[in-house]
Short mmCIF file of C-alpha atoms in Angstrom, two decimals:
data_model
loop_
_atom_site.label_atom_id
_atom_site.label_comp_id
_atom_site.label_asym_id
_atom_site.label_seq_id
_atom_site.Cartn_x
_atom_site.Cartn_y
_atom_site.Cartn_z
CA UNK M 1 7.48 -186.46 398.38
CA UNK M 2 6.10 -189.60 399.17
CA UNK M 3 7.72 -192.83 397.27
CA UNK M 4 5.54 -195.77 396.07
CA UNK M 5 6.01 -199.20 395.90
CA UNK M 6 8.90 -200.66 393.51
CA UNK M 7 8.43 -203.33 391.14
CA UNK M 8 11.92 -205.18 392.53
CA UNK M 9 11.56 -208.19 394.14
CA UNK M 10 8.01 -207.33 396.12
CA UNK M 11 10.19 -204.90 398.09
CA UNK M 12 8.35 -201.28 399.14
CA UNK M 13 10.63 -198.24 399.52
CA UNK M 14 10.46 -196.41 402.62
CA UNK M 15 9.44 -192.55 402.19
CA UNK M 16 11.43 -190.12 404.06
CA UNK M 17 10.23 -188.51 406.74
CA UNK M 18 7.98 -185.85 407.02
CA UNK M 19 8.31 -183.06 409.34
CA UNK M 20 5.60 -183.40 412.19
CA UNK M 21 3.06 -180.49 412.40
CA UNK M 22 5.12 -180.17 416.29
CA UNK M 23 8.57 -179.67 414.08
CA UNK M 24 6.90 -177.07 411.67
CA UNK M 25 4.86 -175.23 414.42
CA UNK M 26 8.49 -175.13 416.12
CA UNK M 27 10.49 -174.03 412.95
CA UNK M 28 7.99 -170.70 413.12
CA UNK M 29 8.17 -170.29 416.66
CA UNK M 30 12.14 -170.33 416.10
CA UNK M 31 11.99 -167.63 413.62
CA UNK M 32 9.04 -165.42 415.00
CA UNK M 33 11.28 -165.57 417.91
CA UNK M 34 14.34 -164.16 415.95
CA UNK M 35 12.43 -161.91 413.39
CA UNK M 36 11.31 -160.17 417.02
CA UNK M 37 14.60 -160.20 418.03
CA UNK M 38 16.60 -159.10 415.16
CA UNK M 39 13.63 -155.82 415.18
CA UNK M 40 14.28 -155.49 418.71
CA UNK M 41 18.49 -154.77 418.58
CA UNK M 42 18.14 -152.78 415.30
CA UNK M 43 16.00 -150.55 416.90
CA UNK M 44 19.11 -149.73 418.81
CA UNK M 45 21.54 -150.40 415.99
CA UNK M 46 23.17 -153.47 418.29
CA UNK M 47 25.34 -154.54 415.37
CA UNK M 48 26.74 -157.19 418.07
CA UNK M 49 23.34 -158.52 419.18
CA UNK M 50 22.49 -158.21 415.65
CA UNK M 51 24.84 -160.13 414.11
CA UNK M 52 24.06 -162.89 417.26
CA UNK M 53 21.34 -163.99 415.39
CA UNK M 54 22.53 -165.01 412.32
CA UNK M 55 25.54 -167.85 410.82
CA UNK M 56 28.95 -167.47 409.98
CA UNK M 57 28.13 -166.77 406.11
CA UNK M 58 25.08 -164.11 407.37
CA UNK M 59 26.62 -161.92 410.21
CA UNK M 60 28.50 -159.99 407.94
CA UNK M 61 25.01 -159.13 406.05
CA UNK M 62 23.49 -158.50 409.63
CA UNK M 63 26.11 -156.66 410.87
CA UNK M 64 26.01 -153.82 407.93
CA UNK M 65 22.33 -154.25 408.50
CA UNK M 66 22.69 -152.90 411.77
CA UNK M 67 25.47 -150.29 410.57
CA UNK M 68 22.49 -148.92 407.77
CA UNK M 69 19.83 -148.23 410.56
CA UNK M 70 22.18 -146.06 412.59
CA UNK M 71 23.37 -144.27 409.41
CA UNK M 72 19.72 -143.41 408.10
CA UNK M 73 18.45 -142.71 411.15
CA UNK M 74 15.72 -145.65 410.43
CA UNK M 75 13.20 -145.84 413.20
CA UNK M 76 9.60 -147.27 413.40
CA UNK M 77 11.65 -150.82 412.53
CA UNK M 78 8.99 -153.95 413.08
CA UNK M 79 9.49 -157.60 411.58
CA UNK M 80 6.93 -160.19 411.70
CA UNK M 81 6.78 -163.19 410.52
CA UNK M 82 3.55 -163.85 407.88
CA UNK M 83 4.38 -166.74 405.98
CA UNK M 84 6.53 -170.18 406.07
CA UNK M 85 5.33 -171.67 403.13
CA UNK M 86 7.83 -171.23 400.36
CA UNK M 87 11.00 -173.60 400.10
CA UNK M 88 14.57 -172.77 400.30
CA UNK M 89 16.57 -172.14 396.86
CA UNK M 90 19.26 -174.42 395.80
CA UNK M 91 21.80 -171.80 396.57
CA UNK M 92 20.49 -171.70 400.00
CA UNK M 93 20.15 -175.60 400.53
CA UNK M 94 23.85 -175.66 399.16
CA UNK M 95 24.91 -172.89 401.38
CA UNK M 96 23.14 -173.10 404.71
CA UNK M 97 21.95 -177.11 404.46
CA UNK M 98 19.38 -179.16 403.57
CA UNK M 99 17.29 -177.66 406.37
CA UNK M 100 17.02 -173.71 404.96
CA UNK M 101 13.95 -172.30 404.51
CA UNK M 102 12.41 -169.02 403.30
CA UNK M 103 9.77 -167.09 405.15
CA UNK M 104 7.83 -163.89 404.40
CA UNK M 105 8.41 -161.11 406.79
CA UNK M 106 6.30 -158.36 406.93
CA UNK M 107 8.80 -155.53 407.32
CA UNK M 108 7.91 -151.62 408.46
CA UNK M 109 10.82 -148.94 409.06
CA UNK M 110 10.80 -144.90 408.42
CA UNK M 111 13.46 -142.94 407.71
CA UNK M 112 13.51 -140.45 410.26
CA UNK M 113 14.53 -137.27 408.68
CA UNK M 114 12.78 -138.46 405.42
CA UNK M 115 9.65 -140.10 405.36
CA UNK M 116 6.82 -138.73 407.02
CA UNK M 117 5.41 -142.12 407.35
CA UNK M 118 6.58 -145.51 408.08
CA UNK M 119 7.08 -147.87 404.67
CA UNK M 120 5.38 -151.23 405.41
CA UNK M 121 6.87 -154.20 402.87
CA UNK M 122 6.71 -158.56 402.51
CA UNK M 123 10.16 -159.40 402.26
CA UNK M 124 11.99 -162.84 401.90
CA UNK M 125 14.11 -164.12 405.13
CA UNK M 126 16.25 -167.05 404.93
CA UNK M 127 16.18 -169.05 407.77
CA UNK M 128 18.39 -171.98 409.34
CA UNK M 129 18.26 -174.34 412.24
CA UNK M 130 20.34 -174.12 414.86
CA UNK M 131 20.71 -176.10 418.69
CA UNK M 132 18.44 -173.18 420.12
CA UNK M 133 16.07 -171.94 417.37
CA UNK M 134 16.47 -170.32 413.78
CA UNK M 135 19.46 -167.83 412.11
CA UNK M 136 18.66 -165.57 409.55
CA UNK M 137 20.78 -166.44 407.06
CA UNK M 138 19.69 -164.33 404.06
CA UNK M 139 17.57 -161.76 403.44
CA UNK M 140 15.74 -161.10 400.16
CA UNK M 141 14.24 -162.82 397.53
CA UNK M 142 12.22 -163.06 393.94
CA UNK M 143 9.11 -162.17 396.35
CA UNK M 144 8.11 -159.14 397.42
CA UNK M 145 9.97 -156.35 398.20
CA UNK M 146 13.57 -155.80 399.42
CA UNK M 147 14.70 -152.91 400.84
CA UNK M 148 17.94 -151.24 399.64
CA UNK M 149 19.76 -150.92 403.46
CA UNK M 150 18.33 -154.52 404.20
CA UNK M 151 20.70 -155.90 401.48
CA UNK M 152 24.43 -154.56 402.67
CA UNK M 153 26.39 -151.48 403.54
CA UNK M 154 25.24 -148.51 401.84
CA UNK M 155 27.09 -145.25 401.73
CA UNK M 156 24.70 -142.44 403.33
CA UNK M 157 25.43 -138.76 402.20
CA UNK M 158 22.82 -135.72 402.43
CA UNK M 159 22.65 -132.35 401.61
CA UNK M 160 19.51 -129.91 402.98
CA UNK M 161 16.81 -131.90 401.51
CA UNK M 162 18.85 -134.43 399.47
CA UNK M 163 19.25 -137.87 400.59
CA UNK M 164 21.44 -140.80 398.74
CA UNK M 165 21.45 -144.16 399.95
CA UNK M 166 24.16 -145.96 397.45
CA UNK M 167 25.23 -149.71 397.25
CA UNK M 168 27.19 -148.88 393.89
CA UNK M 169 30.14 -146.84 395.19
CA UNK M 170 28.67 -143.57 392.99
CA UNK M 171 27.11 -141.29 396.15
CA UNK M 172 29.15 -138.73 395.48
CA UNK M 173 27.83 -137.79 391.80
CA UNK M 174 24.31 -138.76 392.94
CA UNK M 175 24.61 -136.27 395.47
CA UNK M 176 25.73 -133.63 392.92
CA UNK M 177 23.06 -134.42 390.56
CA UNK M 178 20.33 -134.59 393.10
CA UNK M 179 21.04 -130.73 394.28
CA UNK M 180 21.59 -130.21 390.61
CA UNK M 181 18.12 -131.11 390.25
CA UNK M 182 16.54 -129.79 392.92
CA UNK M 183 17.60 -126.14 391.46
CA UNK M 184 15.95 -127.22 388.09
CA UNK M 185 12.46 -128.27 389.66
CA UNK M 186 12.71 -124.97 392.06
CA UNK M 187 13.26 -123.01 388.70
CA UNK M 188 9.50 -123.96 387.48
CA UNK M 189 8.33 -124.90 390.84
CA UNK M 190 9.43 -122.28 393.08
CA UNK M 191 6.69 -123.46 395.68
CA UNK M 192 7.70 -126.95 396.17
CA UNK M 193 10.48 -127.68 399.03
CA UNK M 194 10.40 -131.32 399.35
CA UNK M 195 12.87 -133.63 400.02
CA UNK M 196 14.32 -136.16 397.59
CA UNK M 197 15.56 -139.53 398.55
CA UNK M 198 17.48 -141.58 395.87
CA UNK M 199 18.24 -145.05 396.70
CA UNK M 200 20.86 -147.03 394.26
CA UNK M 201 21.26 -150.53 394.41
CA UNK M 202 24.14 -152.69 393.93
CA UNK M 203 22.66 -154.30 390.52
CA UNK M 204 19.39 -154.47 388.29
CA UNK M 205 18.66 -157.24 390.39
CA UNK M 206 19.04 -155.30 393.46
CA UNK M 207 16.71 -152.48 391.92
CA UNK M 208 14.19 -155.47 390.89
CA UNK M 209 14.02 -156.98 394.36
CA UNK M 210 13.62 -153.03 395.67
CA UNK M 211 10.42 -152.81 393.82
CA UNK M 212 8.81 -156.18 393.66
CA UNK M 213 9.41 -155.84 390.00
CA UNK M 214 10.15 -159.47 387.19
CA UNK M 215 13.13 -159.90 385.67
CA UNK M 216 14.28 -157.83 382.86
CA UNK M 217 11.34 -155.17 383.83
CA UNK M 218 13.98 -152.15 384.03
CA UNK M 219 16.16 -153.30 381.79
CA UNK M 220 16.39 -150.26 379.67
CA UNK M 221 15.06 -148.18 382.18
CA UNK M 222 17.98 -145.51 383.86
CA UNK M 223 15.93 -144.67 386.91
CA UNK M 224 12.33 -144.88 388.45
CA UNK M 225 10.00 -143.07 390.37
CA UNK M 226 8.13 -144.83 392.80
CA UNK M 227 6.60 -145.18 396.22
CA UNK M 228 8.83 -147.38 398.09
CA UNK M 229 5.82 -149.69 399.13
CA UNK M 230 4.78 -149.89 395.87
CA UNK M 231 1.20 -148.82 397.10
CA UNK M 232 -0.92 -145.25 395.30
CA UNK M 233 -1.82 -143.80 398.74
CA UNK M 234 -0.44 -140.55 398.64
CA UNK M 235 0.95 -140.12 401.87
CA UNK M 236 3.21 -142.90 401.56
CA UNK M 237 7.20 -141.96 400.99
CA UNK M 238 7.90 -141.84 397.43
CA UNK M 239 12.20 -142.13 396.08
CA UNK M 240 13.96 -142.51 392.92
CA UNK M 241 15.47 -145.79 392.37
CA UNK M 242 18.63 -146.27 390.38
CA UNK M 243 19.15 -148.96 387.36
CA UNK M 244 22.96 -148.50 387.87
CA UNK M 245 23.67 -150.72 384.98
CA UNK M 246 21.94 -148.51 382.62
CA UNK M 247 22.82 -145.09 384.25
CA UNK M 248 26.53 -146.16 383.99
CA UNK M 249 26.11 -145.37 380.57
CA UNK M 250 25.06 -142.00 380.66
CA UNK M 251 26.89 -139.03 380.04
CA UNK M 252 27.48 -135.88 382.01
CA UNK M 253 24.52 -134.43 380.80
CA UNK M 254 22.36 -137.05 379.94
CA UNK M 255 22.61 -138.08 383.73
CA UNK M 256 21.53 -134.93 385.05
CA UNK M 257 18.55 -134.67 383.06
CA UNK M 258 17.26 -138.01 384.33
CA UNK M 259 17.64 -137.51 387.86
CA UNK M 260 15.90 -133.88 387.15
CA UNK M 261 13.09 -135.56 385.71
CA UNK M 262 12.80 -137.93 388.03
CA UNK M 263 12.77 -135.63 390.43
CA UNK M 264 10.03 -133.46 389.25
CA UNK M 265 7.74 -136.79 389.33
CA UNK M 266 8.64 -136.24 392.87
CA UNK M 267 8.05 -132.54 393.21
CA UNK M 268 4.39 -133.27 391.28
CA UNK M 269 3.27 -136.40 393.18
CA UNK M 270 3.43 -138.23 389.59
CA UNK M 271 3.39 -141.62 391.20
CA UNK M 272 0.00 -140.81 392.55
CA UNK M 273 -1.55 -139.19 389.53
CA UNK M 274 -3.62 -140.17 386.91
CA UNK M 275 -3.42 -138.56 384.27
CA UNK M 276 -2.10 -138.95 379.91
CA UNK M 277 1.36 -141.09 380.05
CA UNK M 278 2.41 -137.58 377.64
CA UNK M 279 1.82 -135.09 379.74
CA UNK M 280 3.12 -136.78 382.78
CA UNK M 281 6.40 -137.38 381.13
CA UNK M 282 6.83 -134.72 379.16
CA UNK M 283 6.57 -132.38 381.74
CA UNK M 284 8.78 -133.68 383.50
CA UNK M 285 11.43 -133.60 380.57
CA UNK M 286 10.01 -130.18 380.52
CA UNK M 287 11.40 -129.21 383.72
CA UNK M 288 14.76 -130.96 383.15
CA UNK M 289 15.59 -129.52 379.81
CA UNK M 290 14.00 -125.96 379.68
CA UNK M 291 17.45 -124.18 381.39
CA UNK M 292 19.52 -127.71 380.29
CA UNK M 293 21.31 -125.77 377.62
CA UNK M 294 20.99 -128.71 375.34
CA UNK M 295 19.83 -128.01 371.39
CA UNK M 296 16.41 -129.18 370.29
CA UNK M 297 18.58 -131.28 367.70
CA UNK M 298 20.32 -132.99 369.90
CA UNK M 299 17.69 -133.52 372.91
CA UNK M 300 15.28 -134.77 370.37
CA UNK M 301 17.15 -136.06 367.38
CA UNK M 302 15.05 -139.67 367.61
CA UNK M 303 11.77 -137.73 366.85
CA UNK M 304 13.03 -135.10 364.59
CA UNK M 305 14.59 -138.19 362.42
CA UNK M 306 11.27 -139.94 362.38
CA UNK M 307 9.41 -136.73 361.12
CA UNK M 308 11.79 -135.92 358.26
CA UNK M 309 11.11 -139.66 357.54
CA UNK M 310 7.35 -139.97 358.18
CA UNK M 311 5.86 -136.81 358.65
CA UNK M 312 4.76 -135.20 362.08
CA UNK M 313 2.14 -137.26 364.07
CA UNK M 314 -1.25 -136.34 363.91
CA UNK M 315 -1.83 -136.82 367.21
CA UNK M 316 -0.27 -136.70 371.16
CA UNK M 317 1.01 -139.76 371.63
CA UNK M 318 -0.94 -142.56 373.09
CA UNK M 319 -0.03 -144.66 376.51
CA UNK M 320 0.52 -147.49 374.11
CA UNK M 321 2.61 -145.91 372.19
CA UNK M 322 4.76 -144.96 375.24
CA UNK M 323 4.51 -148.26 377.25
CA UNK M 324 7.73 -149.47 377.42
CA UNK M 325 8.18 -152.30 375.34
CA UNK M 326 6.69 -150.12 372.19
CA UNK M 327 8.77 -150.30 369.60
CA UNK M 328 10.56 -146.65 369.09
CA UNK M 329 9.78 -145.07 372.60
CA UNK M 330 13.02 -143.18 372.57
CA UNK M 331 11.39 -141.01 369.81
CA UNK M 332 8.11 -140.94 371.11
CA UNK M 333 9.37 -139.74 374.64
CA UNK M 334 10.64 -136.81 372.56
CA UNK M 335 7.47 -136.25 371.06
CA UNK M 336 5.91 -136.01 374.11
CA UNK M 337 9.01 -133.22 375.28
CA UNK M 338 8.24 -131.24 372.24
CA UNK M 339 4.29 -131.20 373.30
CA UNK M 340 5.01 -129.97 376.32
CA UNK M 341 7.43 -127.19 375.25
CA UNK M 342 5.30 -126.04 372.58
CA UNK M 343 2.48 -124.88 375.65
CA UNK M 344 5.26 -123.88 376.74
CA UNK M 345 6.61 -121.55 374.16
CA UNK M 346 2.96 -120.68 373.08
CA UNK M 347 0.98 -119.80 375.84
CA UNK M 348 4.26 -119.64 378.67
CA UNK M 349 5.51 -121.47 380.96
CA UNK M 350 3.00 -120.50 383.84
CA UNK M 351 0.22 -121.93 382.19
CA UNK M 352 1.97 -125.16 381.52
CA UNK M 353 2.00 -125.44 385.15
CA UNK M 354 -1.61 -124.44 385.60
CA UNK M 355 -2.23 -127.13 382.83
CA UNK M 356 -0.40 -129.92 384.51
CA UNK M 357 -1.91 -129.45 387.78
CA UNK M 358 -5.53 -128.76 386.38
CA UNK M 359 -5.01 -132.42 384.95
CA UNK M 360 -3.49 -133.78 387.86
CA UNK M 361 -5.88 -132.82 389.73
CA UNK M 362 -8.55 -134.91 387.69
CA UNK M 363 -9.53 -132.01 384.95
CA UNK M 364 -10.15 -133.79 381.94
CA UNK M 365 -7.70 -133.25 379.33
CA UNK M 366 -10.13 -131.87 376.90
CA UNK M 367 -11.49 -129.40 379.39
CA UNK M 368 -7.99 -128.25 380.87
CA UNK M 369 -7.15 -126.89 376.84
CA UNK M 370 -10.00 -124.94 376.55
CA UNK M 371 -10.21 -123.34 380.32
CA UNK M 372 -6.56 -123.15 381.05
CA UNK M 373 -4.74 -122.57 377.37
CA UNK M 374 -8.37 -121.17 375.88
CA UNK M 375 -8.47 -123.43 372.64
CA UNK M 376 -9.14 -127.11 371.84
CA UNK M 377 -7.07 -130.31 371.39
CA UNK M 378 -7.53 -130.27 368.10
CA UNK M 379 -6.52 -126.69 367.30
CA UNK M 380 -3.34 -127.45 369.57
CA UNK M 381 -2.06 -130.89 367.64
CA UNK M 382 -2.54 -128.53 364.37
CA UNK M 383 -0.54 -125.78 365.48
CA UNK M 384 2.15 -128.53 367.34
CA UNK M 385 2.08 -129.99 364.00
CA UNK M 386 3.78 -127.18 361.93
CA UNK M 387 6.24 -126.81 365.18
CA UNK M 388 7.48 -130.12 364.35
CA UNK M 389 7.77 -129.48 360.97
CA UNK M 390 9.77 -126.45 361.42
CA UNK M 391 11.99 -127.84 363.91
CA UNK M 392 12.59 -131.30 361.41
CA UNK M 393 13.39 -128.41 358.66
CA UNK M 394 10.45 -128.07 357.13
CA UNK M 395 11.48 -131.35 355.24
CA UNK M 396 7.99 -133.56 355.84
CA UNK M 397 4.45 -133.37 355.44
#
């Protein structure tokens, strides 16, 4: 910034200096030159070359960087360059200098055994001066999106067509709940044989930066479904991320039946569908509770509580009321179970698929009850209606 005159003595302060258009068009040649490199040697997992290219307090990161790609068999790998524009934080002026700077770097990679195509992603490099050019000296950011084997050593472990990538010291029971889960989705969709890739960060923040997601966004959220490039084209590779602050908490089988519905938002392409926020999640609690063993009492307790308190709904619940910063969503997630396993129950479980994919497929919801269950939305939510009462006891409305 630019510093006016003072009013001492007649005196006029001296700005600073201002990097040259020549300085700045060399900065980005410094790190387009680097970002090339760095591409270059991981495409041959050079952990040596790789960590060549950054600073003492970065090679570490680079190194493990390097480690990841030969791991997870990551090919495809491209960095460019796209933007110089944003300033350095004050953790990376106080680490690397008063020099640091962050650029955007368009990052592409593919997991070869996984992903049928390449994941394309803006994420945040931290660059540095040095005598012949620029380090990398960080690598993630607030901005964009930062992929889970960019950010340290992960622990790799698969099974058929079960993937974990884990930053959280926990691939072990991830691997045992994703083949866990993979016989509960087979069990109601014998036809699918997909793979399923979980990724777990080290942190929320970790899972935040993943995504491309604000602060405090997942906060009570145990795990999410999502394509990794955070784009709705359906071809594009599609994991289950890990809040391993909030799945910490979960119990033996409280665990399982998240990663089972997660990964039958996999197994259904839910990331790509469009379709009522109820029957998208319900299903998929569906599919993780139907052979769960768990009693209706305890797997919806939230719900049941409400109805003995207010009576049963009078309709399926909204997308409002299951956005999630509504107030009571536990419940209301439950609800949406209980609508699910009442088609279910009442017409079986074959047509719950047919219904699911008839709606999926862009059938309106209206339509799908009277060709594919053969009455009306309105007859259903009266009929669902004395299933909730008779599950809550009989004890309201």
């Amino acid at each position: 910034m630019l510093v006016g005159p003072t009013a001492c003595g007649g005196d006029t302060s001296i700005p600073p200096p201002k990097a040259s258009s020549d300085s700045s068009d060399a900065r980005v040649a410094g790190a387009t030159t680097t970002v090339d490199k760095l591409a270059e040697v991981l495409r041959s997992a050079d952990r040596s070359a790789a960590t060549s290219l950054g600073l003492a307090g970065s090679r570490d990161l680079l190194g493990a960087v390097a480690e990841n790609v030969a791991t997870l068999h990551i090919v495809d790998i491209g960095f460019r360059l796209v933007d110089d524009a944003a300033p350095a934080g004050t953790d990376d002026l106080e680490d690397y200098g008063p020099n640091a700077w962050r650029g955007t770097v368009d990052v592409e990679y593919r997991l070869r055994d996984w992903d049928v195509k390449p994941t394309q992603v803006e994420t945040t490099f931290v660059f540095a001066p040095t005598d012949t050019g620029q380090a990398v000296v960080d690598i993630g950011g607030t901005e964009g999106r930062t992929p889970v084997w960019l950010t340290g050593p992960v622990t790799a472990l698969s099974a058929g067509r079960t993937l974990v990538i884990d930053r959280s010291a926990g691939a072990d029971r991830f691997l045992r709940l994703a083949r866990k889960a993979l016989v509960d989705v087979g069990r109601v969709l014998p036809d699918w044989h997909g793979k399923l890739v979980i990724e777990v960060p080290e942190s929320e923040d970790g899972l935040e930066r993943a995504l491309g997601a604000t602060a405090g966004q997942y906060a009570n959220i145990a795990a999410v479904t999502a394509s990794v490039d955070g784009s709705l084209v359906r071809s594009s590779p599609v994991h289950v991320f890990i809040n391993p602050q909030v799945f910490a908490g979960l119990g033996r089988r409280g665990s399982q039946v998240v990663i089972s519905h997660e990964s039958t938002h996999v197994a259904t392409g839910a990331t790509f569908a469009s379709m009522p926020t109820w029957l998208l999640e319900g299903f998929a609690d569906y599919v993780a509770l139907v052979h769960a063993n768990i009693p209706v009492s305890t797997a919806a307790s939230q719900i049941l509580s409400r109805i003995r308190k207010d009576g049963p709904p009078d309709h399926l619940p909204t997308t409002a009321e299951l956005d999630p910063s509504a107030n009571g969503l536990g419940a209301t997630y439950e609800e949406a179970w209980l609508a699910t396993r009442f088609i279910g129950r009442e017409y079986g479980e074959a047509k719950l698929v047919r219904f699911y994919y008839a709606v999926s497929d862009g059938t309106d919801v209206a339509h799908a009850f009277t060709t594919v269950l053969g009455t009306t939305e309105a007859a259903f939510v009266k009929q669902w209606r004395a299933d909730l009462r008779d599950l809550a006891g009989g004890m309201a409305g």
